Structure formats: C-alpha cells, structure tokens
C-alpha cells in the first residue's frame, strides 16, 4: 500500500499565485523526499481557492525538482479541450518525465469552468475524448474518427515533413484514471468499463464499498478483472506527533479554513452537503463542526491514531492500494506541514506498505482485517 498527495490545490485567498506555486513545489519536493508514490494536480479555471488551469504546466515544473515520485493530472477535463491537442501535450509530458506520468480524466464538477469552455455534455464528452486520446496514442498509420462531439483526421506519415510521429514514452500509453465522488458514481462504473485506474474521494467512508461495486460492475461488463491494489482513495489527512497537535494544526490552520470558508459552503450551494455526513442534520451548524469530521471521518491524529482510522476505512471499503492525502495552504506554518508529511512517510507508510490485496473475483467486495496481514 502506498501514500500519495492530491494537490487540488487549495489556496487561501490572501496567498498570491506565485507564492502559492512555490509552496506547492516545496510540498512536492518533500513528498518525493519522504517516499510518497505519486502526486495528483487538479484542473480548475475559475475558483480562486483552486487556481490551476493547467496541471501539465505544474507537473512540467515538478519534473525538474523531483527524482522518483509519479506525477499525475488529477484530473484533466478533456471535454474542455481539443482532445488531439491534449493527447500531444500529455505525450510530451510523458517523455519529459521519462514515464512518470499518470493521466487522470474527469467530467468536471465546477459549473463555471464548464460554462467558460462551452462544455454542454461533460460526461458524454469525457467518454468520447478518452477514446480519442487512446486512438492518438496507439493507432499506427492514418486514421479518422467521426464522433458526436469531435471529428479527427490523422494523416499518414509524410517523409518530407517527418510527421506526424510522436507516441508516448510508456507503452502503450500512460495509465489512465477516473475519479468518482457520489454514492453511486457513474464515473467509476465508466472507469471499470474503460479499464482506467479508479480513484474515490473519501468524503464519506460508507460510500467506498459502493464505489468499488460500481467499478467492478463496469469492469465485469467489459470482461476486465479489477485489482484493489490499483484503487486510489483521496482523503483529508493531517499527522502530528500527538493527537492534540494534529487537531490544533488541522482545525486552526489551512485545512480548517479551507473547509469552513470554501468546501462546506461550496457543497451547501450545490446541494451536496449531506453527502459529507448523511448521519447529521446539514441545517444544524452545530452538527457540522470541524471537530466532528476530524474525529469521525478524517485521518487526523498521531501516527498511531491515523493508522487506526485508516484500518477502519480499509475494513469498510474492503481495501485499496493507495491513500491520497489532500494538500493545504500552510505557508504560515511550513514546519508543521513538513512534519505532517515526514510522519506520513517515515511512520505511517512503513506500517502499511506491505499490505497487498489479492486480485479477486468480481463478486468479492470485502477483505476484512487488511492491516493485520
């Protein structure tokens, strides 16, 4: 089992974009130093709290500052792009990283992002765009594609012009991943159909088993064998030397501010607040306290406490291969955040890295007691 990072990235409003970029690069360098397996960078064009329109540019910068960590777009929204152009940018990035690239794709969940790009059917367009990405990466010789949203005409190799010629560094192409959030995520079912790596946003652990079921359902329909070791689960995490320190740094720092000022209000505006904790009354502000989520839903605490909470998630979900920790803006407390990553890499990771889940038949959903293995 591995640990990675998910860099949305959350950016406090008072942090300017340049300082925020420098902070994110420092976090990626720490993750590489402490043995994290991968870092995912999101794509958002309009939210001030999540200001990265091009994860490829972020990752291109990170290539020069890291040695081993895999670099993942998390996720490109292919419906907002010309998929042929996106395929070529990602191929170039695959070569620049010498095969460290993972390509996450998603339908896009930010309404204004979709509006400014003129995207009218994000889910359908994502599925069609993924077909085009794969065709560009793997098809030898000329080909044509006529879809509902795009038409592609790739010419034959022309000697005088020496092109088109580019293919990915990885064979047959970089791993593709799709992420799901809602309890019955259609995107995760599509990920199983398409043979993409699955990622779940662990906004509520009770949804995780259902996420795996939808992925298995899609994989089964396409004759694929799902592997829990490929499943990523993105989580809210903060580790400190003691439980008290972890709660203080999390709730009074950038993590807490992000949830209070951005995440909770965003979910409330979109009518999705109840997804975070269905057992609570979303209209009662007292029940939606950060302390409740830190104690009951998030991986907050000392290494021992985080291991115990992670074991609970593995038990409920049946097991997954990588826990992906969301990153937060801690420019005012850099040492606390560095220590958080250090403890994840040097105290938590050694105690979970030997966990490996057996490839299972389609009907199997649970692997109890995974941490005891």
XYZ file of C-alpha atoms in Angstrom:
373
model
C 0.000 0.000 0.000
C 1.239 3.494 -0.858
C 0.676 7.104 0.151
C 0.302 9.937 -2.359
C -0.807 13.564 -2.449
C -3.728 15.296 -4.115
C -2.925 18.918 -4.880
C -6.279 20.472 -5.761
C -4.511 22.823 -4.866
C -6.392 24.607 -2.121
C -5.211 28.209 -1.976
C -6.093 30.656 0.794
C -7.441 33.900 -0.711
C -4.643 36.069 0.695
C -1.912 33.888 -0.863
C -0.815 35.260 -4.223
C -0.472 32.823 -7.096
C 3.321 32.998 -7.271
C 3.847 32.255 -3.576
C 1.219 29.532 -3.790
C 3.015 27.899 -6.702
C 6.315 27.995 -4.804
C 4.599 26.400 -1.797
C 3.141 23.617 -3.922
C 6.541 22.851 -5.452
C 8.045 22.662 -1.946
C 5.312 20.230 -0.878
C 6.030 18.049 -3.921
C 9.762 18.064 -3.112
C 9.011 16.971 0.464
C 6.725 14.213 -0.798
C 9.466 12.942 -3.094
C 11.978 13.072 -0.234
C 9.727 11.166 2.188
C 8.868 8.333 -0.207
C 5.375 9.197 -1.413
C 4.368 7.269 -4.519
C 2.598 9.973 -6.520
C 1.201 13.487 -6.593
C -2.007 14.482 -8.405
C -2.663 18.052 -9.582
C -6.181 19.251 -10.341
C -7.513 21.365 -13.202
C -9.782 24.319 -12.470
C -10.115 27.520 -14.440
C -12.383 29.690 -12.297
C -12.310 29.030 -8.485
C -9.953 31.334 -6.587
C -9.459 28.609 -3.971
C -8.345 26.084 -6.635
C -6.398 28.106 -9.206
C -4.636 25.718 -11.626
C -5.992 25.820 -15.206
C -3.133 23.582 -16.440
C -1.918 20.653 -14.328
C 0.505 19.805 -17.155
C 2.431 23.029 -16.511
C 2.609 22.250 -12.786
C 3.903 18.776 -13.462
C 6.419 20.002 -16.031
C 7.906 22.208 -13.310
C 7.843 19.356 -10.796
C 9.761 17.054 -13.146
C 12.864 19.210 -12.691
C 12.582 19.201 -8.884
C 11.898 15.520 -8.136
C 13.510 12.148 -8.715
C 11.075 9.270 -8.247
C 7.545 10.394 -7.445
C 4.939 9.724 -10.133
C 3.233 12.827 -11.496
C -0.483 12.694 -12.235
C -3.020 15.054 -13.737
C -5.904 14.892 -11.316
C -7.791 15.381 -13.396
C -7.680 16.770 -16.864
C -11.191 17.681 -18.028
C -10.896 16.520 -21.651
C -14.320 17.885 -22.531
C -12.843 21.375 -22.049
C -10.049 20.772 -24.582
C -9.366 19.685 -28.108
C -8.580 16.035 -27.257
C -5.981 15.721 -30.049
C -4.065 18.709 -28.661
C -4.402 17.357 -25.121
C -3.129 13.944 -26.247
C 0.005 15.549 -27.696
C 0.685 17.714 -24.641
C 0.439 14.645 -22.438
C 2.706 12.623 -24.715
C 5.322 15.343 -24.468
C 4.965 15.351 -20.685
C 5.300 11.563 -20.621
C 8.645 11.861 -22.428
C 9.823 14.766 -20.282
C 9.106 12.745 -17.124
C 10.636 9.557 -18.565
C 7.455 7.660 -17.914
C 6.468 9.016 -14.505
C 3.145 10.361 -15.850
C -0.344 9.184 -14.871
C -3.269 10.806 -16.684
C -6.402 11.349 -14.644
C -9.537 12.372 -16.528
C -12.870 13.619 -15.252
C -16.133 15.124 -16.393
C -15.615 18.347 -14.453
C -17.637 19.408 -11.440
C -17.220 23.204 -11.482
C -20.140 24.814 -13.323
C -18.326 27.998 -14.292
C -15.367 26.008 -15.660
C -17.727 24.143 -17.962
C -19.521 27.353 -18.944
C -16.415 29.294 -19.993
C -15.261 26.371 -22.134
C -18.681 25.916 -23.721
C -18.960 22.348 -22.467
C -22.541 21.140 -22.765
C -22.398 17.377 -22.041
C -19.351 16.779 -19.829
C -19.886 13.077 -19.104
C -20.523 12.078 -22.716
C -17.732 14.326 -23.962
C -15.284 12.830 -21.464
C -16.028 9.299 -22.681
C -15.593 10.304 -26.321
C -12.435 12.290 -25.584
C -10.832 9.300 -23.821
C -11.438 7.209 -26.958
C -9.655 9.880 -28.981
C -6.734 10.113 -26.539
C -6.170 6.379 -26.754
C -6.518 6.367 -30.538
C -3.938 9.129 -30.943
C -1.554 7.318 -28.604
C -1.872 3.805 -30.028
C -3.050 3.856 -33.650
C -0.369 3.178 -36.247
C -0.773 4.966 -39.527
C -3.542 7.345 -40.550
C -6.997 7.138 -39.057
C -10.239 9.016 -38.989
C -12.770 9.309 -36.202
C -16.228 10.788 -36.501
C -17.900 11.209 -33.137
C -20.787 13.151 -31.694
C -18.574 15.999 -30.445
C -15.286 15.770 -32.361
C -14.057 14.749 -35.769
C -10.445 13.615 -36.077
C -8.399 13.101 -39.225
C -4.814 11.973 -38.582
C -2.808 11.948 -41.830
C -0.316 9.337 -42.934
C 3.380 9.693 -42.160
C 4.934 12.029 -44.700
C 8.649 11.581 -45.311
C 9.429 15.140 -46.285
C 7.768 16.574 -43.199
C 8.830 13.694 -40.895
C 5.480 13.521 -39.208
C 3.131 13.009 -37.562
C 5.298 10.738 -35.436
C 5.000 11.283 -31.671
C 3.972 8.353 -29.448
C 4.000 8.092 -25.650
C 7.107 7.176 -23.681
C 5.123 4.475 -21.837
C 3.807 1.533 -23.826
C 1.070 1.590 -24.924
C 0.386 4.903 -23.142
C 0.397 6.491 -19.665
C -2.000 4.875 -17.184
C -5.448 6.470 -17.306
C -7.500 7.106 -14.168
C -11.017 8.326 -13.396
C -12.337 9.643 -10.084
C -15.780 9.360 -8.503
C -17.445 11.183 -5.627
C -21.188 10.489 -5.403
C -22.532 7.342 -3.663
C -23.433 5.629 -6.958
C -20.770 7.158 -9.143
C -21.403 6.619 -12.855
C -17.852 7.821 -13.494
C -16.401 4.904 -11.532
C -18.554 2.497 -13.496
C -17.211 4.106 -16.667
C -13.678 3.727 -15.281
C -14.250 -0.011 -14.965
C -15.611 -0.233 -18.500
C -12.698 1.744 -19.915
C -10.006 -0.061 -17.931
C -8.934 3.078 -16.073
C -7.442 3.214 -12.590
C -10.203 4.056 -10.073
C -9.981 6.904 -7.563
C -12.574 7.659 -4.900
C -12.961 10.889 -2.980
C -13.489 9.655 0.583
C -15.953 12.344 1.570
C -17.700 9.585 3.494
C -16.211 6.128 4.103
C -19.639 4.495 3.899
C -19.659 5.217 0.159
C -16.391 3.425 -0.525
C -17.736 -0.121 -0.780
C -20.374 1.178 -3.202
C -17.698 2.899 -5.252
C -15.818 -0.373 -5.597
C -19.043 -2.155 -6.518
C -19.699 0.338 -9.340
C -16.130 -0.076 -10.591
C -16.464 -3.874 -10.502
C -19.810 -3.632 -12.288
C -18.219 -1.659 -15.101
C -15.169 -3.914 -15.285
C -17.309 -7.039 -15.381
C -19.367 -5.700 -18.269
C -16.146 -5.236 -20.260
C -14.605 -8.566 -19.276
C -11.919 -6.970 -17.099
C -10.551 -8.217 -13.770
C -10.435 -5.389 -11.201
C -7.475 -5.081 -8.833
C -7.939 -3.369 -5.463
C -4.235 -2.518 -5.375
C -4.855 -0.034 -8.201
C -7.659 1.743 -6.322
C -6.776 5.209 -5.002
C -8.758 6.821 -2.191
C -8.322 10.588 -1.719
C -8.650 11.647 1.921
C -8.348 14.565 4.336
C -5.195 13.865 6.361
C -3.052 15.633 8.937
C -0.477 13.918 11.139
C 1.484 15.344 14.064
C 3.472 13.864 16.933
C 0.402 13.888 19.196
C -3.333 13.818 18.643
C -3.656 17.220 20.300
C -1.107 18.832 17.981
C -2.687 17.267 14.912
C -6.137 18.568 15.825
C -4.743 22.031 16.551
C -2.761 22.325 13.322
C -5.580 20.874 11.232
C -8.553 22.777 12.621
C -6.844 26.121 13.218
C -4.664 26.053 10.114
C -5.143 25.969 6.361
C -7.110 22.705 6.411
C -9.713 24.073 8.795
C -10.021 27.383 6.996
C -10.466 25.608 3.663
C -13.376 23.575 4.976
C -15.003 26.441 6.870
C -14.683 29.083 4.146
C -14.707 27.061 0.934
C -15.552 23.355 0.999
C -18.608 23.355 3.274
C -20.134 26.453 1.601
C -19.434 25.004 -1.865
C -21.145 21.724 -1.032
C -24.057 23.596 0.519
C -24.524 25.761 -2.595
C -24.584 22.670 -4.802
C -26.995 20.789 -2.548
C -24.391 18.138 -1.735
C -23.604 18.952 1.890
C -25.462 15.899 3.145
C -23.005 13.679 1.240
C -20.253 14.594 3.680
C -22.052 13.116 6.683
C -25.527 11.728 5.946
C -25.967 10.906 9.618
C -26.025 14.607 10.528
C -28.571 17.362 10.054
C -26.971 19.660 7.473
C -29.216 22.525 8.605
C -27.873 22.422 12.149
C -24.470 24.164 12.148
C -23.532 22.576 15.465
C -23.599 19.089 13.962
C -21.375 20.139 11.061
C -18.431 21.050 13.266
C -14.913 20.509 12.011
C -14.172 18.641 15.238
C -16.825 16.061 14.375
C -15.326 15.407 10.948
C -11.763 15.357 12.299
C -12.710 12.754 14.881
C -15.084 10.616 12.831
C -14.329 10.959 9.121
C -10.841 12.343 8.509
C -7.390 10.861 9.130
C -6.308 13.360 11.781
C -4.008 12.472 14.684
C -0.736 10.929 15.697
C 0.689 8.130 13.532
C -0.953 5.511 15.782
C -4.327 7.239 15.569
C -4.130 7.695 11.816
C -3.285 4.003 11.390
C -6.330 3.066 13.478
C -8.602 5.324 11.430
C -7.117 4.041 8.182
C -7.746 0.477 9.303
C -11.406 1.397 9.799
C -11.599 2.732 6.239
C -9.965 -0.389 4.843
C -12.373 -2.594 6.780
C -15.432 -0.719 5.500
C -14.234 -0.468 1.899
C -12.699 -3.905 1.574
C -9.259 -2.484 0.895
C -7.497 -0.170 -1.544
C -3.959 0.348 -2.807
C -3.104 3.995 -2.178
C -4.360 6.631 0.225
C -4.067 10.081 -1.366
C -3.806 12.987 1.089
C -5.254 16.349 0.069
C -2.736 19.175 0.421
C -3.479 22.530 2.020
C -2.012 26.032 2.209
C 0.282 26.179 5.252
C 2.588 28.987 4.164
C 2.249 30.474 7.654
C 3.128 27.137 9.359
C 5.548 25.414 6.975
C 7.367 23.346 9.605
C 4.128 21.848 10.936
C 3.155 20.808 7.425
C 6.616 19.432 6.647
C 6.420 17.366 9.836
C 2.995 16.096 8.787
C 4.481 14.790 5.526
C 7.556 13.424 7.274
C 5.441 11.413 9.718
C 3.271 10.105 6.889
C 6.354 8.958 5.006
C 8.517 7.675 7.869
C 5.985 6.486 10.481
C 2.734 5.637 8.683
C 3.998 4.345 5.338
C 6.369 1.686 6.770
C 3.434 0.180 8.661
C 1.147 -0.111 5.627
C 3.467 -0.585 2.647
C 3.440 -4.404 2.872
C -0.353 -4.587 2.549
C -1.302 -6.157 -0.750
C -4.789 -7.261 -1.684
C -5.369 -10.401 -3.720
C -6.911 -9.983 -7.141
C -10.445 -11.087 -6.514
C -13.452 -12.440 -8.376
C -15.997 -9.860 -9.452
C -18.404 -10.729 -6.642
C -15.884 -10.154 -3.816
C -16.294 -6.765 -2.166
C -14.552 -7.007 1.212
C -11.156 -8.034 2.520
C -11.544 -7.823 6.312
C -8.554 -7.274 8.564
C -6.263 -5.999 5.816
C -3.870 -4.239 8.185
C -3.320 -7.472 10.099
C -1.688 -9.066 7.065
